[in-house]
Coordinates of C-alpha atoms in Angstrom, one line a residue:
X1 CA 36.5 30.9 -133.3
X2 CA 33.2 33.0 -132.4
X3 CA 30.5 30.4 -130.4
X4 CA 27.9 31.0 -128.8
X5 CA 28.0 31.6 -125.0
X6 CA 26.1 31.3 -121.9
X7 CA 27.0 33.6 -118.9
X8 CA 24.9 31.5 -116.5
X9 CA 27.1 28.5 -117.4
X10 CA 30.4 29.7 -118.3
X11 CA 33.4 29.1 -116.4
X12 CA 34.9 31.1 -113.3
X13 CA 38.1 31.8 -115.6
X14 CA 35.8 32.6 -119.0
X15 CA 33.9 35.0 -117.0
X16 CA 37.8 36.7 -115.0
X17 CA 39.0 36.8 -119.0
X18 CA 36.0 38.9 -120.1
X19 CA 36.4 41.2 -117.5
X20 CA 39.9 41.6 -118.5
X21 CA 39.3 42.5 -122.2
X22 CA 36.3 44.5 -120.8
X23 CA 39.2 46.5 -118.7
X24 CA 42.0 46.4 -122.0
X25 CA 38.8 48.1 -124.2
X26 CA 38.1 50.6 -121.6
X27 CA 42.3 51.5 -120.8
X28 CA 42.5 52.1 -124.7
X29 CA 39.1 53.8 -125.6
X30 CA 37.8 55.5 -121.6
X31 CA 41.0 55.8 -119.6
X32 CA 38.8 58.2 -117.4
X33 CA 36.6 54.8 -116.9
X34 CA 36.6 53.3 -113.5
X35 CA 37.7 49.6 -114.5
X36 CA 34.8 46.7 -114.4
X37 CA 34.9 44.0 -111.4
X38 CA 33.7 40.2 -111.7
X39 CA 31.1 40.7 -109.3
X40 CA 27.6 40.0 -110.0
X41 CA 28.8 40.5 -114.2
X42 CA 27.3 37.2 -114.6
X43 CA 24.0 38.1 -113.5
X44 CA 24.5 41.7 -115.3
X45 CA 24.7 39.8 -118.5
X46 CA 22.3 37.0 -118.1
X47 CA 19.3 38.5 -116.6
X48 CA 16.6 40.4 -118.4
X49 CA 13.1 41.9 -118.3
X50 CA 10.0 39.9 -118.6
X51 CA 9.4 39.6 -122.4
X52 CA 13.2 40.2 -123.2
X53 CA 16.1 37.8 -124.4
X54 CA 19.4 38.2 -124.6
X55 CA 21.9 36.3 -126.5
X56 CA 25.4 35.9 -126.3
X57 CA 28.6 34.8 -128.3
X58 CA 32.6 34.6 -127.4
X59 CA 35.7 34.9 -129.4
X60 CA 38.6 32.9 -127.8
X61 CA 41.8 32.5 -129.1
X62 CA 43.4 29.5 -130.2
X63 CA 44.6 26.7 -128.0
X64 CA 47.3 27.0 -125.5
X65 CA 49.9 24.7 -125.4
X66 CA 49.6 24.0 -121.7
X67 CA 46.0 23.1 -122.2
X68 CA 45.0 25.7 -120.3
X69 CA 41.6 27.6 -121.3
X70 CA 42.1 30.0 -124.1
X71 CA 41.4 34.0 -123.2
X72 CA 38.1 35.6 -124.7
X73 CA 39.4 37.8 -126.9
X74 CA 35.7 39.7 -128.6
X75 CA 32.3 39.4 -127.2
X76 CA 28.9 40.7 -128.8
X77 CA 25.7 40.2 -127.3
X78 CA 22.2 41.6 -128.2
X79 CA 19.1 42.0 -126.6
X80 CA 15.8 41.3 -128.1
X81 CA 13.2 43.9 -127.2
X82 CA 10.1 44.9 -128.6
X83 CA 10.9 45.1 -132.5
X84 CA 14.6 46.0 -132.0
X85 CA 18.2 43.7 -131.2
X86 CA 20.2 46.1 -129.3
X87 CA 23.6 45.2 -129.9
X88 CA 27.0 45.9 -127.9
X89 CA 30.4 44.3 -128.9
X90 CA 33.7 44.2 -127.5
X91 CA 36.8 43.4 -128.9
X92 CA 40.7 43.7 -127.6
X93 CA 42.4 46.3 -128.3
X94 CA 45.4 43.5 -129.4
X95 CA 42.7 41.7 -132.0
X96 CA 41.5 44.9 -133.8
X97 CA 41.6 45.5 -137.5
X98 CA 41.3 42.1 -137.8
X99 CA 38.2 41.2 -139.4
X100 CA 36.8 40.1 -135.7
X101 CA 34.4 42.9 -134.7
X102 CA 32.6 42.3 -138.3
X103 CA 32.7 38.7 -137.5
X104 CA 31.1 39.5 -134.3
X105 CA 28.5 42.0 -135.5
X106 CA 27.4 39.6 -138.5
X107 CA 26.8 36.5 -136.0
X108 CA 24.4 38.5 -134.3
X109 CA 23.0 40.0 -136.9
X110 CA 22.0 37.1 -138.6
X111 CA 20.6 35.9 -135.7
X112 CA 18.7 39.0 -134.9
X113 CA 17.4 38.5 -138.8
X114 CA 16.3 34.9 -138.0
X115 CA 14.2 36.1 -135.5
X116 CA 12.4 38.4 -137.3
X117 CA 13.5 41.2 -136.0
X118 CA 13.7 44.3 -138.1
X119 CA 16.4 46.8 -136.9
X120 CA 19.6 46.6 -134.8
X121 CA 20.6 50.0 -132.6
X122 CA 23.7 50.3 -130.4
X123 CA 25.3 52.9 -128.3
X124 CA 28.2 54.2 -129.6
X125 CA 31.2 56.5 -127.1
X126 CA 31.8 59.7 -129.3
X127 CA 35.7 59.9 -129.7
X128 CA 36.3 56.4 -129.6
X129 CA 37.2 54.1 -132.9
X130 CA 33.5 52.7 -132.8
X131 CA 32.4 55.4 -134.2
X132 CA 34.2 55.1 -137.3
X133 CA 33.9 51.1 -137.1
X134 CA 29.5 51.1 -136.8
X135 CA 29.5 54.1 -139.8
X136 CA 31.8 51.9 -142.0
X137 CA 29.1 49.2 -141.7
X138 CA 26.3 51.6 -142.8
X139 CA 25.1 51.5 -138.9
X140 CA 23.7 56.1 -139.2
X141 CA 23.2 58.4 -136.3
X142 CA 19.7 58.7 -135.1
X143 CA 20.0 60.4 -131.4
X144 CA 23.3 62.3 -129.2
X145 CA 23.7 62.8 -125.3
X146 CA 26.1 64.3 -123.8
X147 CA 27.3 62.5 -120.9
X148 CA 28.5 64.3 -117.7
X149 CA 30.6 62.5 -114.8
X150 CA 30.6 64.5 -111.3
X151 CA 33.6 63.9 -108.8
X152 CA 32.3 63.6 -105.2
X153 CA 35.3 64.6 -103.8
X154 CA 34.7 68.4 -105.3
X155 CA 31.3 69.0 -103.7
X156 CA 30.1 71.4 -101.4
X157 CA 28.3 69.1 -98.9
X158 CA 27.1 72.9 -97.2
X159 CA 26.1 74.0 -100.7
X160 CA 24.7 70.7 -101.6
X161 CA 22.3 71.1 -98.1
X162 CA 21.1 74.3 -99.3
X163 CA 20.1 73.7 -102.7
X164 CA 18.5 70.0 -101.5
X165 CA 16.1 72.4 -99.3
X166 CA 15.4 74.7 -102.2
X167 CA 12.2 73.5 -102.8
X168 CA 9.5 75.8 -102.9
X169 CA 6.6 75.4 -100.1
X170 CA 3.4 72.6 -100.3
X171 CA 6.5 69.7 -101.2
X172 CA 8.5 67.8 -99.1
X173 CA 11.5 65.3 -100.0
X174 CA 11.9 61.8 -99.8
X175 CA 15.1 59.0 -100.2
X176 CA 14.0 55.6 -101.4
X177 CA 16.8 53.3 -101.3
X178 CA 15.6 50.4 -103.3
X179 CA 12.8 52.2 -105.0
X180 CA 9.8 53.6 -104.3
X181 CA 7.6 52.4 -101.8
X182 CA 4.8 50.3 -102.8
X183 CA 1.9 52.5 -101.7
X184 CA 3.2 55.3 -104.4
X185 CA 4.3 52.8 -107.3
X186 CA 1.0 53.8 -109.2
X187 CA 1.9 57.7 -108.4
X188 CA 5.5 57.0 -109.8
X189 CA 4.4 55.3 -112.9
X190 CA 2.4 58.5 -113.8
X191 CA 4.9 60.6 -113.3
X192 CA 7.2 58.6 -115.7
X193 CA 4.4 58.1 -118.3
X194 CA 3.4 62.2 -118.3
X195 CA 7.1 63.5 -119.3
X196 CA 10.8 62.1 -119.1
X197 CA 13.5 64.4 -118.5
X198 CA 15.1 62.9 -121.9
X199 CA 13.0 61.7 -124.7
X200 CA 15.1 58.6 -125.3
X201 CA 14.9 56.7 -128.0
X202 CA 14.2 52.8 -128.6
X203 CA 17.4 51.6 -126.9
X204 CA 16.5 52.3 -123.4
X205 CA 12.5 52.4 -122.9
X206 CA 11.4 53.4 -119.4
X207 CA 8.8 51.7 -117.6
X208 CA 5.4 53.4 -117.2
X209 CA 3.1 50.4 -116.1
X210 CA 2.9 49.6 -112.4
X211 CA 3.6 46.4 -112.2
X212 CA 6.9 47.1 -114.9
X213 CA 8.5 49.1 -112.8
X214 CA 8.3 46.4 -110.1
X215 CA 9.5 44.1 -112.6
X216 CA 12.5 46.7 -113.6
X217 CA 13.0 47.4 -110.2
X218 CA 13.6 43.8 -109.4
X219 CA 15.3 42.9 -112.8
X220 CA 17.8 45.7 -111.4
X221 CA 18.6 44.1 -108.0
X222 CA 19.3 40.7 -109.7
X223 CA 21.7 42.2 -111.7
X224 CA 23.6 43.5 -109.1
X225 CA 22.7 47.2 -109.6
X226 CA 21.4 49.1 -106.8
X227 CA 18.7 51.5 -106.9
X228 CA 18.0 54.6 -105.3
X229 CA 15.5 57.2 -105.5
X230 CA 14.5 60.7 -104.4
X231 CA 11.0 61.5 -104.4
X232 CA 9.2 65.4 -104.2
X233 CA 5.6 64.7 -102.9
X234 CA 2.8 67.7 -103.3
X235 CA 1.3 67.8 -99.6
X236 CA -2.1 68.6 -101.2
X237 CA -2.5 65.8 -103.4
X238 CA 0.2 63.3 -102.1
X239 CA 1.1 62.8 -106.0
X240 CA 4.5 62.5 -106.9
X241 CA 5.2 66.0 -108.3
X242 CA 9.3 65.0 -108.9
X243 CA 11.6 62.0 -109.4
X244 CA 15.3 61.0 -109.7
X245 CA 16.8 57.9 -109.8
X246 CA 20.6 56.5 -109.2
X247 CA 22.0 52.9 -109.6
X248 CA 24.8 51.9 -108.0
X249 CA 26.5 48.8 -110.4
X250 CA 28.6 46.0 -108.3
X251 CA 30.1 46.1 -111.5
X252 CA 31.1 49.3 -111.0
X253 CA 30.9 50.4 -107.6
X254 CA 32.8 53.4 -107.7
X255 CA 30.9 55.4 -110.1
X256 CA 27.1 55.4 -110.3
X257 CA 24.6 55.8 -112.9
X258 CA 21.6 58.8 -113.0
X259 CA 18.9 57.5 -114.4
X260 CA 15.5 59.5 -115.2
X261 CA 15.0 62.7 -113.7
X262 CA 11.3 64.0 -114.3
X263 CA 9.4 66.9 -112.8
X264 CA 5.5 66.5 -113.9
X265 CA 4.5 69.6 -116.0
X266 CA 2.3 71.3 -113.6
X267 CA 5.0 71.3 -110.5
X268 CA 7.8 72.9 -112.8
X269 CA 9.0 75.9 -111.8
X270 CA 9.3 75.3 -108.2
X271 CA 12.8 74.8 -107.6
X272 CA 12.6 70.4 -107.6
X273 CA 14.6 69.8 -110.1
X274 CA 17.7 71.2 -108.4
X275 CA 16.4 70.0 -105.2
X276 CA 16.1 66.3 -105.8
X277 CA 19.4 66.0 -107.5
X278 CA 21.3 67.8 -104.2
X279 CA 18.9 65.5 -102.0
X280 CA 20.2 62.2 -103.8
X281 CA 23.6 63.6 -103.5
X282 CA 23.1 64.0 -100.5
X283 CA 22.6 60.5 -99.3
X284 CA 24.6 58.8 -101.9
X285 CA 27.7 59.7 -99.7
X286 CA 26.3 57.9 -96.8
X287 CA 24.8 55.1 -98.3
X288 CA 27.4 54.0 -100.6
X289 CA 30.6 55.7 -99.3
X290 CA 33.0 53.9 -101.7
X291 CA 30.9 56.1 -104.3
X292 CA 33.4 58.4 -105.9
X293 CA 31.4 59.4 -109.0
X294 CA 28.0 59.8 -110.7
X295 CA 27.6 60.1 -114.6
X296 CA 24.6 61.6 -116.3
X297 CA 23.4 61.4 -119.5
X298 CA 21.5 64.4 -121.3
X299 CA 20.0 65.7 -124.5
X300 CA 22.1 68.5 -125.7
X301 CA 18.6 70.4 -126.2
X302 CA 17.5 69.7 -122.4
X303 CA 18.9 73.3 -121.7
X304 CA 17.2 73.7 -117.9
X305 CA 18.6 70.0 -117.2
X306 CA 22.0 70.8 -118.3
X307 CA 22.1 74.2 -116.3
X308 CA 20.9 72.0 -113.4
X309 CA 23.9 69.6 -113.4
X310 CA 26.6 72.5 -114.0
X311 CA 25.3 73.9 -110.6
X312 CA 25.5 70.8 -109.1
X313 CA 29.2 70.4 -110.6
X314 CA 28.7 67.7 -113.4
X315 CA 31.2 68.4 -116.2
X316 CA 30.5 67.4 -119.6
X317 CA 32.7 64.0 -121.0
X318 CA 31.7 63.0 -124.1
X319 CA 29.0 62.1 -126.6
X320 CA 26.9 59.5 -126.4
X321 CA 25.5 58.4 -129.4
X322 CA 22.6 56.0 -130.9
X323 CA 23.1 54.4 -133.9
X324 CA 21.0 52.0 -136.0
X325 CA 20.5 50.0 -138.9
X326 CA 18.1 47.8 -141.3
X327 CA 19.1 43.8 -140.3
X328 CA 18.6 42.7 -143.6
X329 CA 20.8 45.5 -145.0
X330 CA 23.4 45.1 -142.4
X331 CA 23.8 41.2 -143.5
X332 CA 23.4 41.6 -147.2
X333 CA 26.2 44.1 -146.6
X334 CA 28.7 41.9 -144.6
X335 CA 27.8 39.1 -146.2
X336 CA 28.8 41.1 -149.1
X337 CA 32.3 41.9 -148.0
X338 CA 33.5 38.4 -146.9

C-alpha cells in the first residue's frame, strides 16, 4: 500500500527500515557505495530551501502477524522547485518488477500535475536498471556527468602540498569550514553568478543571491551536511578570484561530496584551479578524519576540470545522468498502462 509519509513524524523503526532498503538498493545497483546511516536522514529528507516543498510517500508491506510494524519496502519523494518536481524513487531489490516503482512514480506524478507543475527530472546512475526503468516510461536524456570518486588513502599528502601552493603570485588561499565568511558573501555570490565550473541543468540550481547562499548554507547544516570551502582571494582587489566547495553528509560520513568549483574568467590561467582542490584536500584529512573518499561530478566537455581531478587522483565511476519528462504525458501514459 503506497501513503503518503512524513519524515518529521515517522517512527524511529519507519525511519531504521528506509535506511535498510536504502542500503539493499545501493548493495544491488553501487556495491562501490559507502552504505547510508540513520543519522540526521530525517532532517536530510524533510528540510528544504525557502520557497521549496518536498513531498513524500512509502510503500510497506503487508501486515505482520506479530503485529509488529510492516518494513518500507519503495519510497518516492519529489521536490517542488521553481517550475519543475524533481523526483527520486527507491524500491527493494526483493519488490522489483513488480509493478511498484510505476506505482510509485505515478503517485507523485499526479501530484506534481495537481500542482501545476509542468515537468518532472530525476537523476538517473548510468549502469544501473533505472536507466532502462525511467526510458521505458518515456522519461529522455537531457544532460550526462561523469562522476569521479578519489580514495584518500592513495594520496600524496607531499604532492598534495605542492600543488595547493601552486598558485601563481597576487593570490592567497583560504579554508572556510562552514562557508564563507560573512564579510565576502557578496564577493562569493559573484563569483558563482559570473561562471560555474558545470553548467548544470534545472535539477540542481546554484545560489547566486546573497542572502540564498545564506539560506543554502544554512538549509545544508540542518540537514546534517557539512560544508567546507576553499577560497583564492586577488590581493589587489580582495575579490574572490576562485572557489570550491565540499560537504561532508552525516548520512554518509565516509565519502564526501564536491560541489562547485569556479575560477572567475579573468583569474584563469593562474594555476587556482589545481590549487584549491589540493588546498581542500588538504584540510579535509584533518577536519574530518573518518573521511575516506570524495566524489566529483563533471561535464564530459569540462576538459581542463577533468585534467584537474586526474592529477589530483580522481578516477572516473560512472555516468550520471538527467532525465526528464512532460507530467501530463507521463500520467496519461501510466494511467494508460494500468
Amino acid at each position: 500500500m503506497v501513503r503518503e509519509w512524513d519524515p518529521r513524524t515517522a517512527s524511529s523503526a519507519e525511519i531504521a527500515s528506509l535506511v535498510d532498503t536504502l542500503n539493499a538498493v545501493l548493495a544491488a545497483d553501487l556495491p562501490q557505495d559507502p552504505p547510508w546511516r540513520e543519522s540526521s536522514l530525517r532532517e536530510y529528507l524533510a528540510e528544504v530551501m525557502p520557497g521549496e516543498r518536498r513531498i513524500s510517500w512509502v510503500a510497506k508491506a503487508e501486515p505482520t502477524a506479530d503485529g509488529s510494524e510492516a518494513p518500507i519496502l519503495g519510497h518516492v519523494h519529489v521536490l517542488l522547485l521553481g517550475d519543475i518536481g524533481v523526483l527520486e524513487v527507491l524500491v527493494h531489490p526483493s519488490v522489483r518488477r513488480t509493478g511498484l516503482g510505476r506505482e510509485l512514480v505515478l503517485t507523485a506524478a499526479r501530484r506534481v500535475y495537481q500542482e501545476g507543475f509542468q515537468s518532472i527530472g530525476v537523476e538517473v546512475v548510468g549502469d544501473t536498471p533505472a536507466i532502462a526503468f525511467y526510458e521505458s516510461l518515456g522519461f529522455s536524456r537531457e544532460y550526462v556527468e561523469t562522476r569521479s570518486v578519489l580514495d584518500l588513502s592513495g594520496v600524496d599528502r607531499a604532492e598534495l602540498a605542492e600543488m595547493a601552493t601552486g598558485v601563481a603570485a597576487g593570490y592567497h588561499l583560504e579554508f572556510c569550514p562552514g562557508g564563507p565568511p560573512d564579510e565576502l558573501i557578496e564577493a562569493y555570490a559573484r563569483a558563482k553568478a559570473e561562471v560555474r565550473d558545470v553548467e548544470d541543468g534545472e535539477l540542481r540550481p546554484s545560489s547566486y543571491d546573497p542572502q540564498r547562499l545564506r539560506d543554502s548554507l544554512d538549509c545544508l547544516r540542518r540537514r546534517g551536511m557539512k560544508p567546507y570551502i576553499v577560497l583564492a582571494l586577488h590581493e589587489q582587489t580582495g575579490e574572490v578570484a576562485g572557489l570550491t566547495e565540499v560537504v561532508v553528509p552525516a548520512q554518509h560520513p565516509t565519502r564526501a561530496d564536491q560541489y562547485d568549483t569556479i575560477v572567475v574568467q579573468d583569474h584563469r590561467g593562474y594555476g587556482i584551479d589545481r590549487a584549491i582542490k589540493a588546498r581542500m584536500l588538504m584540510e579535509l584529512r584533518s577536519a574530518e578524519p573518518q573521511l575516506a573518499e570524495v566524489q566529483t561530478w563533471n561535464a564530459q566537455t569540462n576538459e581542463a576540470m577533468l585534467k584537474v581531478n586526474a592529477e589530483l587522483g580522481y578516477r572516473p565511476d560512472r555516468e550520471w545522468c538527467e532525465y526528464g519528462i512532460d507530467v501530463a504525458e507521463l500520467v496519461h501514459r501510466l494511467d494508460a498502462g494500468r
